[in-house]
Each structure stands twice: as structure tokens, then as C-alpha cells.
XYZ file of C-alpha atoms in Angstrom:
755
model
C 21.241 -34.885 15.215
C 21.681 -33.728 11.629
C 24.070 -35.746 9.402
C 27.355 -34.049 8.508
C 28.554 -34.332 4.909
C 31.955 -33.423 3.585
C 32.574 -31.113 0.632
C 33.155 -34.099 -1.615
C 29.854 -35.725 -0.663
C 27.993 -32.410 -0.980
C 29.605 -31.862 -4.408
C 28.593 -35.344 -5.624
C 25.077 -34.941 -4.243
C 24.759 -31.504 -5.824
C 25.913 -32.790 -9.236
C 23.578 -35.760 -8.958
C 20.695 -33.480 -8.048
C 21.498 -31.195 -10.987
C 21.664 -34.154 -13.351
C 18.390 -35.582 -12.069
C 16.640 -32.241 -12.345
C 18.105 -31.560 -15.777
C 17.265 -34.975 -17.204
C 13.841 -34.962 -15.534
C 13.117 -31.602 -17.117
C 14.413 -32.852 -20.473
C 12.398 -36.060 -20.186
C 9.275 -34.165 -19.230
C 9.618 -31.632 -22.050
C 10.460 -34.408 -24.557
C 7.444 -36.439 -23.453
C 5.212 -33.412 -23.792
C 6.718 -32.647 -27.219
C 6.289 -36.262 -28.381
C 2.698 -36.331 -27.157
C 1.972 -33.077 -28.956
C 3.729 -34.332 -32.074
C 1.814 -37.643 -32.009
C -1.399 -35.710 -31.514
C -0.539 -33.467 -34.464
C 0.385 -36.408 -36.680
C -2.851 -38.184 -35.789
C -4.859 -35.070 -36.637
C -3.033 -34.575 -39.931
C -3.429 -38.270 -40.859
C -7.110 -38.126 -39.947
C -7.732 -35.042 -42.096
C -5.735 -36.436 -45.040
C -7.539 -39.796 -44.968
C -10.920 -38.141 -44.572
C -10.216 -35.904 -47.522
C -9.141 -38.899 -49.624
C -12.166 -40.974 -48.571
C -14.450 -38.058 -49.406
C -12.904 -37.756 -52.865
C -13.214 -41.531 -53.458
C -16.853 -41.408 -52.400
C -17.857 -38.564 -54.693
C -15.446 -39.125 -57.583
C -17.448 -42.065 -59.065
C -20.604 -39.989 -59.148
C -18.677 -37.196 -60.879
C -17.436 -39.688 -63.515
C -21.027 -40.827 -64.111
C -22.195 -37.230 -64.275
C -19.709 -36.130 -66.935
C -19.997 -39.385 -68.926
C -23.765 -38.970 -69.240
C -23.576 -35.218 -69.862
C -21.419 -35.856 -72.886
C -24.055 -38.237 -74.323
C -27.068 -36.007 -73.641
C -25.905 -33.418 -76.153
C -26.317 -36.001 -78.943
C -29.091 -35.024 -81.367
C -29.861 -38.690 -81.949
C -30.508 -39.173 -78.225
C -32.674 -36.075 -78.181
C -34.629 -37.357 -81.234
C -35.127 -40.810 -79.702
C -36.274 -39.174 -76.471
C -38.884 -37.235 -78.381
C -39.967 -40.398 -80.214
C -39.986 -42.323 -76.948
C -38.028 -45.128 -78.598
C -37.635 -47.508 -75.683
C -35.674 -50.152 -77.533
C -33.029 -47.756 -78.750
C -32.796 -46.158 -75.322
C -32.394 -49.612 -73.663
C -29.543 -50.396 -75.997
C -27.986 -47.074 -75.144
C -28.290 -47.849 -71.442
C -26.500 -51.141 -72.007
C -23.707 -49.285 -73.788
C -23.365 -46.829 -70.952
C -23.372 -49.689 -68.395
C -20.507 -51.368 -70.202
C -18.527 -48.184 -69.664
C -19.797 -47.701 -66.082
C -20.103 -51.247 -64.720
C -20.377 -50.089 -61.087
C -23.852 -48.705 -61.779
C -26.426 -51.298 -60.825
C -29.446 -49.264 -61.803
C -29.898 -47.042 -64.866
C -33.218 -45.768 -66.144
C -34.509 -43.164 -68.613
C -37.566 -41.141 -67.522
C -39.787 -38.775 -69.467
C -40.884 -35.432 -68.040
C -43.913 -37.169 -66.473
C -41.623 -39.515 -64.487
C -42.567 -42.488 -66.669
C -39.968 -45.121 -67.421
C -38.857 -44.995 -71.056
C -36.073 -47.574 -70.712
C -34.039 -49.443 -68.143
C -31.199 -51.964 -68.104
C -33.443 -55.076 -68.110
C -35.663 -53.624 -70.899
C -38.851 -54.436 -68.945
C -41.800 -52.465 -67.527
C -41.689 -49.481 -69.769
C -44.228 -46.731 -69.550
C -44.807 -47.111 -65.826
C -44.898 -43.965 -63.757
C -42.662 -44.240 -60.651
C -42.320 -42.297 -57.422
C -38.792 -40.994 -58.015
C -36.541 -39.206 -55.485
C -36.663 -35.437 -55.125
C -33.422 -34.991 -57.024
C -35.223 -36.019 -60.264
C -37.737 -33.218 -59.736
C -34.867 -30.814 -59.064
C -33.039 -31.916 -62.222
C -36.157 -31.631 -64.434
C -37.084 -28.264 -62.906
C -33.651 -26.697 -63.124
C -32.364 -28.409 -66.241
C -29.144 -29.194 -64.372
C -27.521 -32.413 -63.249
C -28.149 -33.240 -59.563
C -25.961 -35.640 -57.565
C -27.110 -36.757 -54.097
C -27.004 -39.616 -51.643
C -30.531 -40.965 -51.279
C -32.238 -43.771 -49.370
C -34.222 -45.663 -52.060
C -37.052 -47.916 -51.094
C -36.988 -51.589 -52.080
C -40.065 -51.135 -54.314
C -38.499 -48.197 -56.138
C -35.275 -50.132 -56.674
C -37.326 -53.011 -58.078
C -39.161 -50.710 -60.523
C -35.860 -49.073 -61.492
C -34.440 -52.459 -62.619
C -32.768 -53.929 -59.511
C -34.114 -57.447 -60.002
C -33.053 -59.034 -56.709
C -35.112 -56.399 -54.843
C -38.187 -57.614 -56.753
C -37.696 -61.098 -55.321
C -38.122 -59.730 -51.837
C -34.451 -59.599 -51.036
C -32.787 -56.559 -49.549
C -34.269 -53.549 -47.878
C -34.320 -49.809 -48.291
C -30.804 -48.999 -49.426
C -28.413 -46.096 -49.492
C -27.338 -45.165 -53.001
C -25.338 -42.488 -54.703
C -27.819 -41.225 -57.313
C -27.188 -39.037 -60.346
C -30.064 -37.328 -62.295
C -28.954 -35.950 -65.689
C -31.676 -34.000 -67.600
C -31.919 -34.345 -71.413
C -32.597 -30.982 -73.022
C -33.861 -30.269 -76.527
C -32.288 -27.812 -78.963
C -34.429 -25.047 -77.569
C -33.744 -25.889 -73.937
C -36.931 -27.788 -73.343
C -36.700 -30.791 -71.016
C -37.126 -34.067 -72.871
C -36.544 -36.375 -69.983
C -33.995 -37.496 -67.443
C -31.394 -40.237 -67.037
C -31.302 -41.592 -63.450
C -28.496 -43.815 -62.117
C -28.016 -45.366 -58.696
C -24.842 -46.838 -57.126
C -26.222 -48.977 -54.267
C -23.795 -48.910 -51.319
C -25.530 -51.639 -49.305
C -24.198 -54.224 -51.776
C -20.610 -53.260 -50.997
C -20.049 -54.224 -47.319
C -16.335 -54.191 -48.058
C -14.979 -51.221 -49.919
C -12.957 -52.061 -53.051
C -9.626 -53.751 -52.411
C -7.604 -50.904 -54.000
C -9.070 -48.541 -51.383
C -8.209 -51.005 -48.606
C -4.680 -51.252 -49.921
C -4.359 -47.474 -49.966
C -5.660 -46.953 -46.437
C -3.989 -50.006 -44.913
C -4.925 -51.811 -41.738
C -4.372 -48.731 -39.536
C -7.156 -46.732 -41.198
C -10.796 -47.755 -41.327
C -13.218 -46.031 -43.713
C -16.886 -46.809 -43.252
C -20.303 -45.701 -44.504
C -23.482 -45.780 -42.485
C -27.122 -45.651 -43.492
C -28.849 -43.634 -40.839
C -26.777 -44.723 -37.871
C -26.038 -48.308 -39.007
C -22.690 -49.198 -40.631
C -23.256 -50.720 -44.126
C -19.729 -50.637 -45.614
C -16.180 -50.687 -44.300
C -12.619 -50.789 -45.643
C -11.646 -53.416 -43.067
C -12.064 -57.108 -43.811
C -15.464 -58.495 -43.025
C -14.113 -60.376 -40.041
C -12.694 -57.169 -38.534
C -15.388 -54.665 -39.516
C -17.706 -54.009 -36.607
C -21.390 -54.480 -37.283
C -22.665 -51.822 -34.954
C -24.593 -48.614 -35.019
C -23.341 -45.177 -34.151
C -23.798 -43.703 -30.700
C -27.111 -41.812 -30.398
C -25.254 -38.673 -29.318
C -23.128 -38.824 -32.485
C -26.251 -39.404 -34.614
C -27.825 -36.323 -32.973
C -24.800 -34.218 -34.019
C -24.918 -35.601 -37.593
C -28.625 -34.894 -37.874
C -27.875 -31.227 -37.110
C -25.383 -31.242 -40.005
C -22.349 -31.159 -37.710
C -19.325 -33.421 -37.874
C -17.853 -35.446 -35.035
C -14.227 -35.796 -33.889
C -13.256 -38.162 -31.093
C -11.883 -41.512 -29.970
C -13.612 -44.800 -30.718
C -12.826 -48.472 -30.023
C -13.073 -50.714 -33.074
C -12.474 -54.358 -32.281
C -9.623 -54.500 -29.807
C -7.919 -51.308 -31.043
C -8.469 -47.637 -30.218
C -9.038 -45.309 -33.181
C -9.268 -41.545 -33.549
C -12.465 -41.028 -35.550
C -13.801 -38.290 -37.822
C -17.409 -38.607 -39.019
C -19.171 -36.388 -41.561
C -22.903 -36.491 -42.357
C -24.293 -37.538 -45.781
C -27.336 -35.443 -46.790
C -29.908 -36.117 -49.504
C -31.126 -33.648 -52.070
C -33.498 -32.122 -49.509
C -30.665 -31.597 -47.026
C -31.882 -34.403 -44.757
C -29.518 -36.723 -42.926
C -29.405 -40.156 -44.584
C -26.016 -41.546 -43.566
C -22.428 -40.781 -42.760
C -18.875 -41.188 -44.011
C -16.276 -41.864 -41.334
C -12.537 -42.342 -41.167
C -10.844 -43.911 -38.127
C -7.068 -43.783 -37.645
C -5.462 -46.315 -35.272
C -3.245 -44.893 -32.510
C -1.179 -48.051 -32.150
C 1.508 -47.154 -34.695
C 1.903 -43.680 -33.239
C 2.042 -45.060 -29.711
C 4.663 -47.544 -30.824
C 6.805 -44.742 -32.242
C 6.343 -42.759 -29.007
C 7.340 -45.761 -26.864
C 10.442 -46.383 -28.946
C 11.437 -42.714 -28.728
C 10.965 -42.660 -24.955
C 13.004 -45.840 -24.553
C 15.836 -44.308 -26.557
C 15.673 -41.101 -24.492
C 15.619 -42.982 -21.181
C 18.569 -45.130 -22.235
C 20.522 -42.050 -23.289
C 19.639 -40.265 -20.055
C 20.668 -43.237 -17.911
C 23.996 -43.579 -19.699
C 24.516 -39.790 -19.492
C 23.861 -39.768 -15.752
C 26.256 -42.645 -15.170
C 28.994 -40.982 -17.244
C 28.474 -37.581 -15.628
C 28.470 -39.087 -12.146
C 31.716 -40.932 -12.853
C 33.364 -37.741 -14.118
C 32.031 -35.817 -11.077
C 33.398 -38.492 -8.727
C 36.902 -38.214 -10.227
C 36.745 -34.403 -10.278
C 35.638 -34.248 -6.649
C 38.586 -36.353 -5.551
C 40.936 -33.996 -7.384
C 39.315 -30.846 -6.000
C 38.756 -31.891 -2.416
C 42.215 -33.370 -1.807
C 43.882 -29.977 -1.145
C 40.861 -28.905 0.882
C 41.201 -31.948 3.146
C 44.870 -31.105 3.630
C 43.945 -27.506 4.470
C 41.269 -28.744 6.901
C 43.813 -30.881 8.709
C 46.098 -27.830 9.026
C 43.263 -25.718 10.456
C 42.459 -28.441 12.979
C 46.053 -28.502 14.242
C 46.068 -24.684 14.486
C 42.902 -24.749 16.601
C 44.631 -27.289 18.868
C 47.386 -24.715 19.509
C 50.015 -25.660 16.927
C 50.687 -22.203 15.521
C 53.791 -23.435 13.696
C 51.623 -25.425 11.288
C 51.926 -24.555 7.604
C 50.228 -25.829 4.453
C 52.059 -26.385 1.177
C 50.324 -24.570 -1.694
C 51.044 -26.708 -4.769
C 48.149 -25.410 -6.864
C 47.955 -22.181 -8.852
C 44.244 -21.719 -8.283
C 41.929 -20.545 -5.548
C 42.983 -23.438 -3.302
C 46.613 -22.371 -3.615
C 45.676 -18.761 -2.778
C 43.680 -20.040 0.212
C 46.766 -21.977 1.395
C 48.899 -18.838 1.143
C 46.354 -16.867 3.184
C 46.198 -19.669 5.716
C 49.976 -19.553 6.190
C 49.797 -15.755 6.550
C 47.037 -16.195 9.126
C 49.192 -18.656 11.076
C 52.053 -16.156 11.144
C 49.720 -13.367 12.251
C 48.213 -15.559 14.991
C 51.681 -16.514 16.236
C 52.697 -12.830 16.384
C 49.418 -11.851 18.039
C 49.818 -14.627 20.598
C 53.235 -13.245 21.492
C 51.799 -9.735 21.884
C 48.921 -10.980 23.974
C 51.251 -12.826 26.316
C 53.349 -9.675 26.612
C 50.329 -7.518 27.430
C 48.766 -9.906 29.908
C 50.868 -8.663 32.790
C 50.020 -5.029 31.954
C 46.357 -5.900 31.803
C 46.473 -7.617 35.171
C 48.103 -4.539 36.705
C 45.511 -2.259 35.134
C 42.762 -4.532 36.363
C 44.046 -4.233 39.933
C 44.168 -0.453 39.614
C 40.672 -0.441 38.163
C 39.309 -2.526 41.011
C 40.913 -0.119 43.496
C 39.320 2.881 41.752
C 35.946 1.135 41.623
C 36.098 0.598 45.376
C 36.988 4.268 45.900
C 34.265 5.514 43.576
C 31.716 3.160 45.130
C 32.544 4.594 48.564
C 32.284 8.142 47.228
C 28.987 7.345 45.541
C 27.658 5.817 48.761
C 28.680 8.983 50.638
C 26.929 11.156 48.054
C 23.810 9.004 48.288
C 23.831 9.409 52.061
C 24.210 13.171 51.684
C 21.374 13.291 49.150
C 19.187 11.214 51.442
C 20.053 13.556 54.336
C 19.188 16.611 52.217
C 15.862 15.115 51.093
C 15.085 14.105 54.671
C 15.844 17.544 56.085
C 14.107 19.514 53.337
C 11.084 21.539 54.296
C 9.640 21.044 50.831
C 8.007 17.772 50.000
C 9.572 15.845 47.101
C 7.831 13.074 45.154
C 9.655 11.199 42.317
C 8.062 8.663 39.936
C 9.390 6.226 37.333
C 8.401 6.083 33.662
C 5.202 4.190 34.577
C 4.279 7.018 37.013
C 4.773 4.769 40.057
C 6.156 6.564 43.157
C 9.798 5.670 43.890
C 10.732 8.490 46.346
C 8.588 10.120 49.029
C 10.563 12.246 51.554
C 9.366 13.014 55.144
C 8.147 16.544 54.212
C 5.924 14.993 51.515
C 4.627 12.507 54.072
C 3.558 15.430 56.343
C 1.948 17.392 53.497
C 0.180 14.380 51.948
C -0.520 12.891 55.395
C 0.511 9.468 54.073
C 3.188 7.000 55.210
C 5.734 5.497 52.733
C 4.379 1.935 52.710
C 1.043 3.354 51.458
C 2.707 5.337 48.688
C 5.859 3.732 47.265
C 4.980 1.551 44.285
C 1.542 3.161 43.851
C 0.615 5.293 40.832
C 0.961 9.038 41.296
C -2.698 9.510 40.369
C -3.762 7.222 43.201
C -1.414 8.999 45.659
C -2.788 12.414 44.619
C -6.326 11.143 45.131
C -5.540 9.796 48.609
C -3.729 13.020 49.647
C -6.354 15.423 48.267
C -4.229 16.626 45.340
C -6.723 15.625 42.611
C -6.283 19.002 40.840
C -2.703 18.039 39.920
C -3.754 14.921 37.940
C -4.642 16.737 34.628
C -1.320 18.615 34.710
C 0.537 15.330 35.375
C -1.086 13.811 32.280
C -0.028 16.845 30.223
C 3.598 16.518 31.385
C 3.555 12.860 30.315
C 3.159 14.133 26.747
C 5.385 17.256 27.109
C 8.740 15.501 27.423
C 11.619 17.834 28.268
C 9.363 20.782 29.142
C 10.478 23.365 31.662
C 7.748 22.259 34.072
C 4.981 24.273 35.635
C 3.889 25.873 38.873
C 0.516 25.166 40.441
C -1.019 26.973 43.452
C -3.675 25.059 45.340
C -5.320 24.802 48.750
C -5.459 21.364 50.376
C -6.891 20.726 53.830
C -6.797 24.456 54.741
C -3.174 24.702 53.629
C -1.971 26.994 50.848
C 0.531 25.009 48.797
C 2.761 25.780 45.833
C 3.599 22.784 43.628
C 6.360 22.622 41.028
C 6.061 19.794 38.472
C 8.726 18.781 35.953
C 9.043 15.749 33.672
C 12.280 13.771 33.286
C 13.711 12.387 30.043
C 16.217 9.564 29.498
C 19.186 9.583 27.127
C 16.947 8.697 24.193
C 14.592 11.602 24.851
C 11.807 9.297 26.112
C 9.673 10.012 29.166
C 11.518 8.724 32.292
C 9.423 9.969 35.177
C 8.175 12.967 37.081
C 9.423 15.209 39.953
C 6.915 17.036 42.164
C 8.032 19.616 44.730
C 5.406 20.766 47.248
C 5.896 23.795 49.497
C 3.608 25.006 52.283
C 3.221 28.810 51.792
C 0.387 29.310 54.255
C 2.521 31.213 56.780
C 4.354 33.178 54.071
C 1.125 34.359 52.492
C -0.264 35.291 55.877
C 2.870 37.318 56.675
C 2.646 38.962 53.232
C -1.001 39.830 53.897
C -0.154 41.335 57.252
C 2.702 43.307 55.675
C 0.383 44.637 53.000
C -2.207 45.641 55.571
C 0.452 47.349 57.667
C 1.820 49.263 54.672
C -1.711 50.232 53.656
C -2.487 51.465 57.170
C 0.763 53.415 57.467
C 0.254 54.889 53.983
C -3.228 56.083 54.885
C -1.916 57.611 58.112
C 0.922 59.369 56.256
C -1.122 60.579 53.305
C -3.295 62.970 55.394
C -0.466 65.017 57.030
C 1.517 65.007 53.782
C -1.490 66.450 51.931
C -1.743 69.215 54.549
C 1.985 69.886 54.262
C 1.692 70.061 50.445
C -1.148 72.618 50.723
C 0.742 74.759 53.218
C 3.917 74.753 51.173
C 2.016 75.575 47.989
C 0.312 78.511 49.787
C 3.643 79.833 50.986
C 5.158 79.574 47.487
C 2.232 81.375 45.810
C 1.653 84.160 48.377
C 4.952 84.579 50.137
C 6.326 87.556 48.241
C 8.480 88.517 51.189
C 10.488 85.214 50.853
C 14.120 85.508 49.874
C 15.469 83.476 46.979
C 17.151 81.022 49.294
C 13.971 80.510 51.300
C 11.881 80.110 48.125
C 14.363 77.560 46.758
C 14.268 75.554 49.996
C 10.458 75.641 50.081
C 10.349 74.474 46.424
C 12.534 71.464 47.302
C 10.259 70.649 50.223
C 7.190 70.966 47.985
C 8.646 68.607 45.335
C 9.642 66.024 47.944
C 6.199 66.273 49.463
C 4.638 65.578 46.005
C 7.007 62.618 45.555
C 6.045 61.168 48.910
C 2.331 61.575 48.133
C 2.858 59.820 44.758
C 4.802 56.947 46.346
C 2.133 56.540 49.023
C -0.501 56.514 46.266
C 1.310 53.704 44.434
C 1.556 51.722 47.662
C -2.150 52.218 48.292
C -2.954 51.194 44.701
C -0.979 47.923 44.833
C -2.424 47.205 48.249
C -5.949 47.850 47.008
C -5.429 45.631 43.945
C -4.092 42.720 46.002
C -6.852 43.002 48.573
C -9.559 43.439 45.933
C -10.436 46.865 47.211
C -9.712 48.748 43.992
C -12.927 49.346 42.080
C -13.188 49.479 38.290
C -15.824 51.325 36.262
C -15.961 49.499 32.934
C -17.563 51.229 29.941
C -16.888 52.082 26.308
C -13.689 54.129 26.131
C -11.907 55.822 23.221
C -8.224 54.963 23.368
C -7.474 58.240 21.549
C -8.986 60.255 24.405
C -7.064 58.166 26.929
C -3.790 58.950 25.155
C -4.578 62.708 25.034
C -5.255 62.882 28.799
C -2.159 60.857 29.612
C 0.081 63.061 27.448
C -1.388 66.206 29.071
C -0.447 64.890 32.539
C 3.140 64.125 31.557
C 3.625 67.067 29.165
C 5.215 69.456 31.640
C 7.604 66.763 32.893
C 8.627 65.923 29.298
C 9.180 69.618 28.442
C 11.424 69.922 31.458
C 13.691 67.218 29.998
C 13.399 68.476 26.408
C 11.569 65.286 25.356
C 8.981 65.390 22.538
C 5.943 63.075 22.718
C 4.426 62.070 19.360
C 0.875 60.630 19.419
C 0.066 58.524 16.273
C -3.185 57.020 17.568
C -5.901 57.676 14.973
C -9.633 58.173 15.380
C -10.439 55.158 13.124
C -9.713 52.667 15.885
C -12.723 51.047 17.623
C -13.614 51.767 21.218
C -12.406 49.494 24.008
C -14.141 48.166 27.074
C -12.383 49.365 30.225
C -11.979 51.880 33.049
C -10.871 55.219 31.542
C -9.106 56.458 34.697
C -7.142 53.228 35.162
C -6.117 53.109 31.499
C -4.927 56.729 31.768
C -2.949 55.674 34.866
C -1.300 52.797 32.937
C -0.431 54.945 29.910
C 0.787 57.841 32.129
C 3.118 55.466 34.007
C 4.556 54.073 30.768
C 5.047 57.606 29.367
C 6.685 58.728 32.615
C 9.184 55.857 32.461
C 9.864 56.528 28.758
C 10.558 60.232 29.424
C 12.609 59.406 32.521
C 14.938 56.954 30.762
C 15.264 58.751 27.414
C 18.247 60.982 26.669
C 17.381 64.684 26.477
C 16.269 65.926 23.075
C 14.815 62.557 21.976
C 11.303 61.552 20.926
C 8.772 59.248 22.650
C 6.114 57.729 20.392
C 2.608 56.589 21.391
C 0.849 54.261 18.878
C -2.029 51.783 18.730
C -3.263 49.115 16.270
C -5.964 46.500 16.190
C -4.934 42.834 16.491
C -7.991 40.652 16.189
C -10.350 41.365 19.086
C -7.818 43.550 20.932
C -6.150 46.935 20.603
C -2.377 46.933 21.173
C -1.194 50.270 22.694
C 2.582 50.851 22.588
C 4.947 53.450 24.068
C 8.404 53.535 22.402
C 11.461 55.537 23.473
C 14.969 55.922 22.119
C 16.796 55.202 25.353
C 19.330 52.513 26.115
C 17.789 49.003 25.843
C 17.246 47.172 29.079
C 19.787 44.421 29.685
C 18.463 40.843 29.189
C 19.523 40.028 32.733
C 17.359 42.901 34.079
C 14.220 42.111 32.081
C 13.050 39.439 34.514
C 12.603 42.202 37.136
C 10.039 44.052 34.987
C 6.452 43.973 36.244
C 7.521 42.681 39.691
C 6.788 44.514 42.940
C 9.538 46.534 44.587
C 11.967 45.703 41.763
C 14.090 48.399 40.094
C 16.508 48.172 37.201
C 19.817 49.994 36.683
C 19.944 52.636 34.002
C 23.292 53.085 32.299
C 22.918 56.875 32.086
C 21.227 57.632 35.446
C 22.158 54.740 37.667
C 19.401 53.260 39.851
C 16.193 55.267 39.485
C 14.340 56.709 42.435
C 10.987 55.167 43.257
C 9.240 52.260 44.906
C 9.476 49.812 41.982
C 5.652 49.464 41.969
C 4.746 51.380 38.814
C 4.967 48.528 36.257
C 3.559 46.030 38.782
C 0.469 48.280 39.192
C 0.197 48.560 35.394
C 0.338 44.778 35.066
C -2.433 44.237 37.622
C -4.686 46.878 36.002
C -4.175 45.464 32.471
C -4.860 41.894 33.631
C -8.098 43.110 35.283
C -9.018 44.306 31.783
C -8.336 40.742 30.525
C -5.301 41.923 28.593
C -1.551 41.546 28.914
C 1.441 43.871 29.164
C 4.852 43.055 27.654
C 8.259 44.521 26.761
C 10.020 44.518 23.379
C 13.598 45.667 22.780
C 14.306 47.587 19.573
C 16.785 46.054 17.127
C 19.203 49.020 17.353
C 18.204 51.548 20.068
C 15.201 52.017 22.338
C 12.567 50.177 24.374
C 8.878 49.505 23.702
C 6.259 48.733 26.337
C 2.879 47.505 25.040
C -0.427 46.407 26.543
C -3.653 44.973 25.077
C -7.274 45.973 25.804
C -10.327 44.114 24.432
C -12.395 45.860 21.761
C -15.909 46.848 22.821
C -18.382 43.971 22.481
C -15.812 41.204 23.124
C -15.094 41.463 26.835
C -17.861 43.822 28.015
C -19.603 42.580 31.034
C -16.389 41.174 32.508
C -14.533 42.855 35.331
């Protein structure tokens, strides 16, 4: 169970969380800033002290350099150098030493590196193995300052007496070689001085006072520390780390932390190179982190104290503010609780001019609205009860009516001759009437709940399965008709898909009708008509010949007799034509009509057809215009049958056109077919009558002539002939006046060989 907190508690917790987050963020950012500041101060202090230590290290050699340079321009010195006056030179060295007391070794050398004078005035004239900077000074004629490691023997021969007694070792010294040049620039000799650093384990006290105890400046010979600014007791007597020495030997400096004694220092070390550029020692400065850490700790303590006091003060203010803010809300909550308990007379006093006061006003308005609504609801309850009773009565009546309708529907489905199969959206059979049971030869318990595909397979209706799958995708289609033969029965199936309110597939309805007997009766009727037609055609032909002979040779006939014979002759022709149409349709249906397919010119077909109908058209004052050109390709068909089709269409066009109008015959190529059209200017056929076109024994009403005389087989015969040519025949109504009948015939080379 989750704990429940009031607004006051949530407000206090939210303020506390905000304070904690804010002060934590401030503390974190301040700590990061202090750390960065301390780091920056350490780096600046390190660089400043290193710069100062470097200047202190090299400044003394610069003083020696310029002091001696000033003396070397003296002509007296140059003269004494030429005379090799050792006594005078020794005295001069003593005078220089009194000015530069820090120099422990001073010697004057001639160009052959022989000692002319030194501070102790002994061993003159000896040739010594001097450092390379002497050779550089003599060769270049310029002063050379370098830090060199001088051997104990060389120091002894240069006048360092304690080294002659076997004391000391090879030492690191700041050496200065000042050449003495003659008036003409010739080198007369060289003055060599050495400030031995090994004798100064503690740097001068003024330097220690400047750096203080937090900064340590040291000098190493090779990797061993030989001098330090710290007191002897504190200065570490250790060597540098081999990895640091490796960096210094490459001429690179080092920056990093180091522990000196019991304190951690930030150290900067720079290499000292001799006149040949070789590593001989190092100068290092180490800055203690303790003072900076102390400042950082004090700052953090001050910040934490301020933050703690700030949080306490803010929390106290939040506590008092929450009591002031949540008091009216608690009062409002108590009012809401009483309203929920049914006390709609409850009201809350709004004593504040803020959002809480507005909320109290709305609460009072809500109480009034609820009280009024409760009154209305109580008033309407009786009406609702009465309506509910009436509704229940109507539901009972409608349920009874629906049950009756369901019984009627079940009776209709049971008594239907046609089989009806209905499926759900998953194509499972949900309805299977008795007629369907007889046609499928299946009982309901084998079918209901099974898939329609499985039922079709069991009943021998496998040919319907592809069409069923198509209807599953063609939602809302008009359905389709399928003729098939199952178990020696000729069946006609009508399939239609169902859609729900959302337009989704909802199921399938299949109606199956046994047309075996109907087709057999139709076949027998056709055979009977064909037989009767054949029996009638022979005597009618004889009658036509006799009447024609009488009309052509009977000059003795009166006008009345001739008129009566003419009527008989025309009716005989009409009967022969009707019998011919009946024989044609019968032959087509029975497959007895033969076709002679070959290459045919549609232009010639149109000429023959027009010739046959020309006299009939002239009798009705109808003009026939042939626009078929010779550029059209030949078609593949039976010339006589195509003439029959075109003649029939022209006959109809002439028959239903007003007198004095024009009938047009045209043709054009459409892909692999020729489209032949016959257009008249008669009254358009009504849309309701167009479904009768191309059906057997169907006639349409003409507005001008009434129902036409004939069998209604002409267009049906045309349709069968065109379809045997693998074409189609169709009707098009003109936009304003007239009718157009068209049929298609394949171009030669596309459908040849078929038939």
C-alpha cells in the first residue's frame, strides 16, 4: 500500500528536494571551481618560481661574464697577456676574486691551453685538459657560459686546493670562458671561471627566504640531488626517478607530483646541458600543495556552513508558508467530504482574494448546481421508470416479431430448391440448407464449422475455390456466376462476398442451382425448333418460287391480284428469313455452324453488306456512308459470317432511323483488333431496354415504330458469331442523338489458327 501524503507534506518535501538539489549543484560546481582554481594557482606558482629559480641560477654567471668582459678590453691586460706575465695576471685574478667572491676557481689560459695564472699563483705553464667551452670561446672569440661536470683532477689543476688533497669528486660547476682579444682581433688567451655547485648543498639563505618553506628549489648532478633550498635536515638526499632522467636526457622537461619528506609537492624539472648539449644535471622547483589544500578546505567549510544554515532557514520559511497556504485547502477538503456524504447544503467561506478564494466560490456554485440537479433527477426518476416499462414491453414485442421472422427465414431456406451456403469472416460454414445438403451430398454435422474450401473439396466443388479466394480480396463486389458440372449434374453457382459496417470482409454467400433438367428441356426445344424450321423452309422456298414466277410472268393479273401476290411474296420472304435466323442460332448453340477462317478485307465485307441492304435503305430514304479506308490491315475471320453480322447491324440501323437520315459505317485499329462501328441518328435506346440487347427472343420498343417485327434473334446471332471470332460486340449511346453498335475482329496474324 502506497503512503498517502497531504498537500502540506508534499509541499515541504518538494521544497526540501529543491533546496537539496540546488545546494548540491552549487556545492558540486563550487568544488569543481575551487579545484580548478587551486590547480591554476599551483601551475602559476610553479611557473613563477621556476622562472625565478632559473634567473637566480644564470644571473651570477651573467654578472661574471660582463665583469670580465669589461676588463678584457684593457690594453694593459692585453699587453701582459702577450708578455705572459704570470705575476701580474695572478694579482689581477685576486682583484677580480675580491669583486666576485663566489668564484672558487679562476684561471688565465693562453691559446695553447696552458695556465698563465690562477688564484693560488702556483703551477704556471702547465697545459690542462679544459672543457669544450674553452675551445668554443677561443675558436669563436666570444664568451661562452655553460654548466659543466669538471673532473677532480682538472679542478685541482685549476686551483681548487681541497680537490688536490683527494677530497671531493667530479663536480657540477657553472663555468664562464671569456676570450682576451688583441687590438687586431687575434686571440691572446682566455679567462676561465668555475662556480662549483657541489659545495653549496644549501642554496643561499636569501633564496630560501624568498621561496619560503612551501617551495623547494634543487639542483642535481646527473640524477643525484646536490643542492636544495630546504634546510639540510629537510632536503631529501635521493636521486631522480629513472623515467624522469630519461626525459631530461632527451632535453625534455618534466611536470608532475612528487613526495618530498612527508609532504606532497607539484614539481617542475628542467635539464641542464653542457656546452656540447649533453645532459649534466637539472634544475627543479617543487611547490607544496598543503597551503592550497588548506585554503580549499576552509572555503568548503564556509560553503557547507552557509548551505546548512540556508537550508534550515528556507525549510522554516517553507513550513510557515505551507501552514498558511494549506489551511484554506483543508477547509475546502472537509467541505467536499461532506458533499460526497450527501450534504448538498454545505458551503465554504471564501475569505481569501486569491486562487483558493476563487476555488471556494466555484465549490459553492457546484454545490448549488448539484442540489438543483438532484431535484431534477428525483423529478425525472418516475418518468424514466415509466419509459423503462414501455421499453421492456416493446423489446418483448420486437423479440417476438424477430423470432417470427427468423422462423419464416428458416422456413424459406428449408423450402428453397436452390442450395444456400453462408460463411463467416474466417470462411467457416455457418448455414447449410437442405437443398445444399442434397447437392453437396453432405450432412450438416460434417459441414457446419468447417472451412468452405474443405467443404468444396468434400462435395466435388474444387473449381469454386480460386473464385472464393478472389472474393476474399474483392470486398463489396457484385459477385460472380460460375457454371460447372459435378457428379453428372449441371449446376449454376452464384457467389457474393459480404461486408460489415466498416467495409471489412464479413463472409460469403454461395447459391447453387441444379439446371440439368432446364438445360435438357432447352436442348429439346432447340432441336424441335430446328426440326420444324427445316420442315417449313422447304415448302416456303417452293411457295416463294411459285409466287415470284406468277409476279414476273403473269401479265394477265389485275392490279388487285398483283398487289395481293406481292404481299404474299413479301411475307414468304420474311418467313424464310425468320426460319433462317432460327436455324442459325440453333446451329451455333449445337455447334453445327461451320466457319471458314481466312484473311479477309474488312473494306470488302462492308461493300457486300451495304449492297445487300441498299435497296431496303433506298426504300426508306436512308443514306449509308462508308468511311472504311483501304489502309486498314486484313482480319482473320469468316467473310460470309462477318457480312451477316454487318448486314444485320445495318438493317437495324436503317429500320430504326427516321426517314431522310444518314447511317455511317466506320472502322479503326485498336491494338491487335479492328473495331467496326455502325452509327445511326435514331432515338437512343432507353437504359432500361439495353439489358435486352444481344439476348435471344428479346425485342425492344421503338418510340417511333412501337415494337418491331421479328424473332429477336438478330443481335444474339451477331454476338455468337463475333465471339467465335474471339471478339466482342457492344452498344454505345450518342451524347445527343443516335445509337452506335460496334464489334471487334482480330487483325491477321494475331488470332489466325483459332476457330
